[in-house]
Coordinates of C-alpha atoms and ligand atoms in Angstrom, one line a residue:
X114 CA 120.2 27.1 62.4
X115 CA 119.1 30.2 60.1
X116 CA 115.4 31.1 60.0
X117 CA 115.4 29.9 56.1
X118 CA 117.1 27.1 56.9
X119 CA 114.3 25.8 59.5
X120 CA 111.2 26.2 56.3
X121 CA 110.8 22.7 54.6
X122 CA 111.8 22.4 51.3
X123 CA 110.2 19.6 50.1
X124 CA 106.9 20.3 48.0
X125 CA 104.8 17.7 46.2
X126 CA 104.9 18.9 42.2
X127 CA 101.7 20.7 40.9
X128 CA 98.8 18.9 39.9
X129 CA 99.0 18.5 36.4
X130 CA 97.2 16.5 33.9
X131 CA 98.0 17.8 30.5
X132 CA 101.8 19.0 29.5
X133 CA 102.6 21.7 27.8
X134 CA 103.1 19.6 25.2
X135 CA 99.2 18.3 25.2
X136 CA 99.9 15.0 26.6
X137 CA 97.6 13.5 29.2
X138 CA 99.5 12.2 32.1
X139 CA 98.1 10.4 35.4
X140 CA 100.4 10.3 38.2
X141 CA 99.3 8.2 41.3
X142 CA 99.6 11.2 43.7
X143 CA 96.8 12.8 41.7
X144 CA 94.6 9.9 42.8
X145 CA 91.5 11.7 44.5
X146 CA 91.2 14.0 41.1
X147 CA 90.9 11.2 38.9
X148 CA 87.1 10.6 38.8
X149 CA 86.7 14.3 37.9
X150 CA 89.0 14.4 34.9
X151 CA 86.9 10.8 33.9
X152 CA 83.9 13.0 34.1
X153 CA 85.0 15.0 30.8
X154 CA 84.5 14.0 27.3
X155 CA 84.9 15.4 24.0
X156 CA 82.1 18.2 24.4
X157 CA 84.0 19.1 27.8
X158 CA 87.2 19.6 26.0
X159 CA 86.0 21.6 23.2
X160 CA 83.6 23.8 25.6
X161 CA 87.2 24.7 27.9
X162 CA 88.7 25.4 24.3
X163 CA 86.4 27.9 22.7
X164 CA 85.9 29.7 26.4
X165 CA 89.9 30.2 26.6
X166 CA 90.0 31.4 22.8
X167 CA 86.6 33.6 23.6
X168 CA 88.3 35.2 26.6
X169 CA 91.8 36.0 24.6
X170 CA 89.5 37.6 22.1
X171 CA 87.9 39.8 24.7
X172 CA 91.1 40.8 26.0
X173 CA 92.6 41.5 22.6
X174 CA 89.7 43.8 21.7
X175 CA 90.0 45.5 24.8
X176 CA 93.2 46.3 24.8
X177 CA 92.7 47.5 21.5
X178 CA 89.9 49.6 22.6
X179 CA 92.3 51.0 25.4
X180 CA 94.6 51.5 22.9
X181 CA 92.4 53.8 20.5
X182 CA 91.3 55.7 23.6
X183 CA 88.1 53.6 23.4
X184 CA 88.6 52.5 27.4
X185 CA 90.1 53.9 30.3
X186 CA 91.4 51.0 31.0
X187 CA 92.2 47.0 30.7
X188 CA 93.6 44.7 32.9
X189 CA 94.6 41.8 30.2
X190 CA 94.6 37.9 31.2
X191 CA 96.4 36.8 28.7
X192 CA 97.6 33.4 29.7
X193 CA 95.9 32.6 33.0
X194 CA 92.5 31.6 31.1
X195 CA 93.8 27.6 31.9
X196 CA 92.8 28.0 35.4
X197 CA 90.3 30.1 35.6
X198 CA 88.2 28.3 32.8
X199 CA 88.5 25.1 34.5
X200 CA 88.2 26.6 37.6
X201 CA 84.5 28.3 36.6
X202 CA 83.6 25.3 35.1
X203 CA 83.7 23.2 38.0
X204 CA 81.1 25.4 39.8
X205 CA 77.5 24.6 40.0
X206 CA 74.9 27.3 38.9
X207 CA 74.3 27.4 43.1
X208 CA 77.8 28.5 43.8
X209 CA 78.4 32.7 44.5
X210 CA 81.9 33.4 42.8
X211 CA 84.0 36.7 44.1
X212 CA 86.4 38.1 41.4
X213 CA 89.1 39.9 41.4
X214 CA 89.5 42.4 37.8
X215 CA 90.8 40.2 35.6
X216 CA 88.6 37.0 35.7
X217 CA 87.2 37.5 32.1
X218 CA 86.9 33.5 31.4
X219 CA 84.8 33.2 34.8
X220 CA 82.5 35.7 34.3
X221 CA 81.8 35.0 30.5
X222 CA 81.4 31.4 32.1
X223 CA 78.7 32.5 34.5
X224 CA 76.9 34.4 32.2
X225 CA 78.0 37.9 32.0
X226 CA 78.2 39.4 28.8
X227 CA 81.2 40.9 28.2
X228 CA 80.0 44.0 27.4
X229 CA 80.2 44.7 30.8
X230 CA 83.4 44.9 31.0
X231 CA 83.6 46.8 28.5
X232 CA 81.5 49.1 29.5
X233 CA 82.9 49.6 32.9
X234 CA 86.7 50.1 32.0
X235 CA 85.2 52.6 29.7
X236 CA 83.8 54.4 32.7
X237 CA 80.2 54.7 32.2
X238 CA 79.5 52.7 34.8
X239 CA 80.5 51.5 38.7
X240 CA 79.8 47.9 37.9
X241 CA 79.0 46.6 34.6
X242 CA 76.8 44.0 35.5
X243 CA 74.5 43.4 38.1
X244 CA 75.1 40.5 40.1
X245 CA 71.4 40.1 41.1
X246 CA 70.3 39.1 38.1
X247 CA 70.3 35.1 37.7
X248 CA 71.5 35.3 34.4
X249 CA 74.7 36.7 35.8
X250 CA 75.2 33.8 37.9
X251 CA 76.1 34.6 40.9
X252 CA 79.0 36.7 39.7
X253 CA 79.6 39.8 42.4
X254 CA 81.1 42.8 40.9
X255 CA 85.1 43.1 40.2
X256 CA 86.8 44.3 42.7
X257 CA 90.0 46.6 42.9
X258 CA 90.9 47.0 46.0
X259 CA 93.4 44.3 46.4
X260 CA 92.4 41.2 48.8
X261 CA 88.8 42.8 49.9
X262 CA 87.0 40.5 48.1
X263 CA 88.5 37.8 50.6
X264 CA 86.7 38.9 52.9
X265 CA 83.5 39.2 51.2
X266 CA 83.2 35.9 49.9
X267 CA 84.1 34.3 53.5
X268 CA 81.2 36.5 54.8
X269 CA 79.3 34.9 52.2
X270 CA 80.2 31.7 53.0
X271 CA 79.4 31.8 56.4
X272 CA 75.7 32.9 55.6
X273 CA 75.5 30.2 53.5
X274 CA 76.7 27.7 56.4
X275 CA 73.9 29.6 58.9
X276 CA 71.3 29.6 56.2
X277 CA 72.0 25.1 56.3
X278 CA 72.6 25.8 52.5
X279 CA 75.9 23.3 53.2
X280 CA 76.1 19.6 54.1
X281 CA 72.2 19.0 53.6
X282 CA 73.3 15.9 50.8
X283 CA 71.6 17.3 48.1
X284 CA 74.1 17.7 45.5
X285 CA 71.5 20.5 43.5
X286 CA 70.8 22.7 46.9
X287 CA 74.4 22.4 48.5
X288 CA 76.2 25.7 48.1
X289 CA 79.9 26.8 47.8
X290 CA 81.7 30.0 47.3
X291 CA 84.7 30.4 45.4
X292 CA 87.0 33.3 45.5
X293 CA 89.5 34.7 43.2
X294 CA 92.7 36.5 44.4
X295 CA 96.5 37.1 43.6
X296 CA 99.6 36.3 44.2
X297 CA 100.1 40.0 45.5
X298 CA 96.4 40.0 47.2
X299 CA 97.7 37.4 49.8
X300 CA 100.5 39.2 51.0
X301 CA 97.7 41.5 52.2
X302 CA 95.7 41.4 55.5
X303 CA 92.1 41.3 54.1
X304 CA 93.4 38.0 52.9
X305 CA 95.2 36.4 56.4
X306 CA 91.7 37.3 58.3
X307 CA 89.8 35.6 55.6
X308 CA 92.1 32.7 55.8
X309 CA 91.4 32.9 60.2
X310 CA 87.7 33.3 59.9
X311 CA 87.1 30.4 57.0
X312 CA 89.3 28.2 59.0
X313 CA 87.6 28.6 62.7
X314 CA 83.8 28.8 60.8
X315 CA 84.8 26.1 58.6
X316 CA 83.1 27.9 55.3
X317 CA 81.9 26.1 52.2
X318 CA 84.6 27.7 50.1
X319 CA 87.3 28.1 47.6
X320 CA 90.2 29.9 47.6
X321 CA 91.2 30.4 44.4
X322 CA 95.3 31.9 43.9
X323 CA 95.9 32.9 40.9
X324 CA 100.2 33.3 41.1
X325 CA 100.5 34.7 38.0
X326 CA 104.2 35.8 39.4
X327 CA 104.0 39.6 39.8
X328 CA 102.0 41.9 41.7
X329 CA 102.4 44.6 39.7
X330 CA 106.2 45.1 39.3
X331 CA 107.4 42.6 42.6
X332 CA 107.8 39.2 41.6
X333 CA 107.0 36.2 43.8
X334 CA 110.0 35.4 45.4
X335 CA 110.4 39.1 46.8
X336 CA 106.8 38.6 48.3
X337 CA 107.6 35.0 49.9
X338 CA 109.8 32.7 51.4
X339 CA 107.9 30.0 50.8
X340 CA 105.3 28.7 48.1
X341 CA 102.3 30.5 48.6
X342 CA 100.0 27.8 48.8
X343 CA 101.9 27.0 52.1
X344 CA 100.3 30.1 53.6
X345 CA 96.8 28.2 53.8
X346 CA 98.0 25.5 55.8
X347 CA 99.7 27.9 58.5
X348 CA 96.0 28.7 58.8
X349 CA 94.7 25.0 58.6
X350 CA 93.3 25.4 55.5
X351 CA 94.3 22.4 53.3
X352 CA 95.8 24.1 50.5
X353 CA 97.7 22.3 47.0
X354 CA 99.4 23.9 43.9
X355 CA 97.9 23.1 40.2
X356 CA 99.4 24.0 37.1
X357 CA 97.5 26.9 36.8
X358 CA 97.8 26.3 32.8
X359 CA 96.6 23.3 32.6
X360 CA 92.6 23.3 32.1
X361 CA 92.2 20.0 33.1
X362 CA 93.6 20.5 36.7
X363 CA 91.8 23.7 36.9
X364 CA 88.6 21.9 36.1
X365 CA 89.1 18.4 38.8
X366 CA 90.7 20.0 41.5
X367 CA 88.4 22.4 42.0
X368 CA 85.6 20.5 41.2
X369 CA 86.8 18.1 43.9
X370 CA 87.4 20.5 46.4
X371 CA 84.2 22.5 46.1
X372 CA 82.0 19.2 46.1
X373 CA 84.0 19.2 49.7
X374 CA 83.1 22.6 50.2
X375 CA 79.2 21.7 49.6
X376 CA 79.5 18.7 52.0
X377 CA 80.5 20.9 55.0
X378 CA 83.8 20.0 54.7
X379 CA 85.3 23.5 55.0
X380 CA 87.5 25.8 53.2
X381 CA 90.3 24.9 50.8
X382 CA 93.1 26.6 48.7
X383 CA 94.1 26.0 44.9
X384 CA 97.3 27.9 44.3
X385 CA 97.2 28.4 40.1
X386 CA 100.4 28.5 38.8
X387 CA 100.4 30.4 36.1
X388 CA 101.7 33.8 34.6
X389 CA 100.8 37.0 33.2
X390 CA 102.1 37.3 29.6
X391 CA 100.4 40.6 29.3
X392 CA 101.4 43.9 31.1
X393 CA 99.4 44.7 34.8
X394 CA 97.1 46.8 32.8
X395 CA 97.3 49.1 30.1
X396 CA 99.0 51.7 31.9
X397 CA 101.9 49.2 33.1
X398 CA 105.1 48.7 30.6
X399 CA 106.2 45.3 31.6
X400 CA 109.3 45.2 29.7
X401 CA 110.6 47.4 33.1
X402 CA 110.8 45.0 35.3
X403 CA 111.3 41.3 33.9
X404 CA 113.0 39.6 30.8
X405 CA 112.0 39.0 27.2
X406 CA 113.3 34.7 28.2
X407 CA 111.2 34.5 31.1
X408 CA 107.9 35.8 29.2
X409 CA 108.9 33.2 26.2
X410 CA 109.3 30.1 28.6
X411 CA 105.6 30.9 29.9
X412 CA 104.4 31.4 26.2
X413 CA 105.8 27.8 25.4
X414 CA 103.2 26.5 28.2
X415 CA 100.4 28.5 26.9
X416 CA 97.2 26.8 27.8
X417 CA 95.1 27.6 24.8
X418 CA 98.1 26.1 22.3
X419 CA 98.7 23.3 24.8
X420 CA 94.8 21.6 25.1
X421 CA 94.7 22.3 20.8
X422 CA 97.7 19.9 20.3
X423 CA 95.5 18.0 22.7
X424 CA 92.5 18.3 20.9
X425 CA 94.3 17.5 17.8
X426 CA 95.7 14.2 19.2
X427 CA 92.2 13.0 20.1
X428 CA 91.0 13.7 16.4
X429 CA 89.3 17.0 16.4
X430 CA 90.7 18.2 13.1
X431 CA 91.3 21.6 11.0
X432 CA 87.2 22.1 10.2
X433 CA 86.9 23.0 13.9
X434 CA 89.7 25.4 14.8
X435 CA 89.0 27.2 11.7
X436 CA 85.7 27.8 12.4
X437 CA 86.5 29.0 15.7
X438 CA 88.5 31.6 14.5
X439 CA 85.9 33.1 12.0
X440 CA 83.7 33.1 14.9
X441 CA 86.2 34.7 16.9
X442 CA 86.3 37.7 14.5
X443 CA 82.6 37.8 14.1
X444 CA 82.2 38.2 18.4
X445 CA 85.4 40.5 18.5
X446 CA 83.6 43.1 15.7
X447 CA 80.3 42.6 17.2
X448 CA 81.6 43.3 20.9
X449 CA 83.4 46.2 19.2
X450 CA 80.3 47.4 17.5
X451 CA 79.1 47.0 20.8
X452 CA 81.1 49.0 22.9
X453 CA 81.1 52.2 20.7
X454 CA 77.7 52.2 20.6
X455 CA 77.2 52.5 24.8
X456 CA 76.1 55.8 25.8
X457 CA 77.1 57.8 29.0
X458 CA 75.0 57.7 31.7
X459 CA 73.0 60.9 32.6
X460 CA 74.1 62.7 34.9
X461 CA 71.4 63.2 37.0
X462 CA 71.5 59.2 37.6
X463 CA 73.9 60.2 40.3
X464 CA 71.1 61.2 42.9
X465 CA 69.6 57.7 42.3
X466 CA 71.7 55.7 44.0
X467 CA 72.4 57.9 47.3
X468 CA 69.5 56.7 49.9
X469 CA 67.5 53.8 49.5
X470 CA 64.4 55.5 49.7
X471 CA 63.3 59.2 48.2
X472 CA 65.1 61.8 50.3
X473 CA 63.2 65.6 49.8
X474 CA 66.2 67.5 50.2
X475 CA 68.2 65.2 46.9
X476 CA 65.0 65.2 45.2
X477 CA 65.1 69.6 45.3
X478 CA 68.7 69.0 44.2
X479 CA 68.3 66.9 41.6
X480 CA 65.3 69.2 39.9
X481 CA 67.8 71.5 40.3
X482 CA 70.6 69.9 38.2
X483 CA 68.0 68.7 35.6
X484 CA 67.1 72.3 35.3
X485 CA 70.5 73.1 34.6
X486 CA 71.1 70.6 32.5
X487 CA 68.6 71.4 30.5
X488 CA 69.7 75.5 30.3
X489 CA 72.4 74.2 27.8
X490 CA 70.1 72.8 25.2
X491 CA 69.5 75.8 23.3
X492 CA 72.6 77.0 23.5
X493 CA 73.7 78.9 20.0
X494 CA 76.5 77.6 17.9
X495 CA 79.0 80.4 19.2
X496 CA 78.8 79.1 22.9
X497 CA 76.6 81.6 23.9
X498 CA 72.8 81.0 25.2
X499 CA 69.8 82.6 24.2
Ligands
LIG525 C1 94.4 47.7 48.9 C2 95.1 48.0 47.7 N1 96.5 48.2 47.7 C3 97.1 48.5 46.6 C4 96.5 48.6 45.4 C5 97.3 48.9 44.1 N2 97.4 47.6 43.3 C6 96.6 47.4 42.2 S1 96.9 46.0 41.5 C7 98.1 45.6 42.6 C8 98.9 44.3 42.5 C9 98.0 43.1 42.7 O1 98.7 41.9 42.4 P1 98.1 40.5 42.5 O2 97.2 40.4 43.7 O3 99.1 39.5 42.3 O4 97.0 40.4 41.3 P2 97.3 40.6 39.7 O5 97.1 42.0 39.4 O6 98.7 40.1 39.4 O7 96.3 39.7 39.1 C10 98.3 46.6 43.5 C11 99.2 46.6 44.6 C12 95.1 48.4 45.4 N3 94.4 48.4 44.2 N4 94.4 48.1 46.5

């Protein structure tokens, strides 16, 4: 018998409660994630509606803004925003969330403005937000170095299982972490020792997959043999695939698994199937490496066009979508307006964020640099200085 031949092959389908058609569907199998999508209602809906049209609007302007020379960089997410907005709206405001660099929908969702983003792919500054702040909601910095964040968020979750923040029964004090990754993050070993320590500690935590199909330019099945989700349970972590498109599913099955999280019921993994319609970033040319078809069959299960024909079904009519898209312009020229008006930092900020506490020898320094600095300011128009 070959190696290949010895890996099951049988896979329950995705959890899925709206097609990409906008139908609501209820299979049995999808039971235990029923009284979650019960829990939503027409403000639900339209809330998951204008955050997944808000987020496409960030990443249009700043790709636009790359574009012009405005940022450094983007990393679009054009067409994972079903997931990830019903994945951010199923955490409480007690949760700590670990991103990746392109959850734009979760941190709008937990409060960050999206200037920071801005403002950080345009260089001027290591973070953008600061995730101290309560208004920020919990939402650590992005994080580029593939997988690491892994490992912070099941650190996290393990102070938050020694503080007794887990499993008390108070729905308002239990906490849970959820972390974002990629398909291409858990291929690395940041992610494997997360999976080993969340599963021996049992953490209050999410893993959250996004399989958008490519790490950069390798697909999925170059990465795997198997689905990914199925990596979680080698580890004992009980993991299940969602149609990372559909909102709905992003919203209940998270929900339900980071209420089991909060009861001390340990870690989990949500594989998002999904897909990246846009290149890696704005320095990647996409059109290298896969087919003109295979981006067209994702665009027909967009998430934002499927939950409108939803929308539209239950009665929500013109009045509302076209209002959305005025506001749409209005926050995409007011971010804009926004981001051109950020100035650089100085540059003596560097020296504030070496020590913790005053240091005599960077303090001599950076008198030093200011004086410097400040030897260019009456410098004459032909370059030379008085
Ligand atoms: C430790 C590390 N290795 C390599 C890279 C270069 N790199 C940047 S993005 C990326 C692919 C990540 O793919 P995935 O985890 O699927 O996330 P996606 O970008 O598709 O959201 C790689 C290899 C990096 N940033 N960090």
């Amino acid at each position: 018998m070959s190696p290949a031949s010895q890996v099951p092959t049988t896979d329950a389908a995705p959890v899925q409660f709206l097609t990409p058609s906008g139908e609501l569907v209820r299979s049995a199998e999808n039971e235990e994630y029923f009284p979650y999508l019960d829990s939503l209602g027409e403000a639900e809906y339209t809330r998951f509606y204008r955050d997944m049209l808000t987020t496409r609007t960030i990443d249009i302007t700043g790709t636009n803004l790359q574009r012009q020379g405005q940022l450094g960089l983007w990393p679009p997410s054009h067409g994972q925003e079903g997931g990830q907005v019903g994945s951010a709206h199923a955490a409480k405001a007690q949760d700590h969330v670990f991103p990746s660099y392109r959850e734009h929908a979760v941190g709008l969702i937990r409060g960050v403005d999206p200037l920071g983003y801005m403002a950080l792919f345009r260089g001027i500054t290591h973070s953008g937000w600061d995730p101290n702040d309560p208004k920020n909601g919990n939402f650590r910095l992005y994080t580029l170095v593939i997988g690491s964040q892994a490992l912070h968020a099941t650190g996290y979750a393990m102070g938050q299982q020694f503080d007794g923040a887990v499993g008390t029964g108070n729905p308002d004090a239990d906490e849970a972490t959820i972390v974002y990754f990629g398909d291409g993050a858990s291929s690395q070993g940041d992610v494997s020792e997360a999976f080993v320590f969340a599963a021996s500690y049992q953490t209050p935590q999410v893993f959250f997959m996004q399989n958008n199909q490519y790490a950069i330019s390798v697909p999925v099945s170059r990465q795997s043999r198997t689905p990914l989700y199925r990596r979680g349970i080698g580890f004992g972590i009980p993991s299940v695939q969602i149609d990372g498109n559909d909102v709905l599913a992003g919203f209940a099955v998270t929900a339900k698994h980071l209420d089991d999280a909060r009861a001390g019921n340990g870690p989990s993994l949500i594989e998002s199937l999904t897909y990246r319609i846009g290149a890696h970033t704005t320095s990647d040319d996409p059109t290298k490496y896969r087919m003109n078809e295979e981006v067209e069959s994702w665009i027909a299960r967009d998430p934002i066009t499927r939950l409108e024909a939803f929308l539209r079904s239950q009665g929500i009519g013109d009045a509302f979508f076209e209002d959305l898209k005025v506001e749409m312009d209005d926050f995409s020229s007011d971010l804009r307006r926004r981001t051109l008006e950020l100035q650089p930092p100085s540059a003596n900020d560097m020296f504030d964020y070496v020590y913790s506490e005053p240091h005599a020898v960077l303090e001599e320094q950076a008198r030093w640099h200011a004086n410097y600095e400040a030897s260019f300011s009456d410098a004459t128009t032909d370059g030379s200085h008085a």
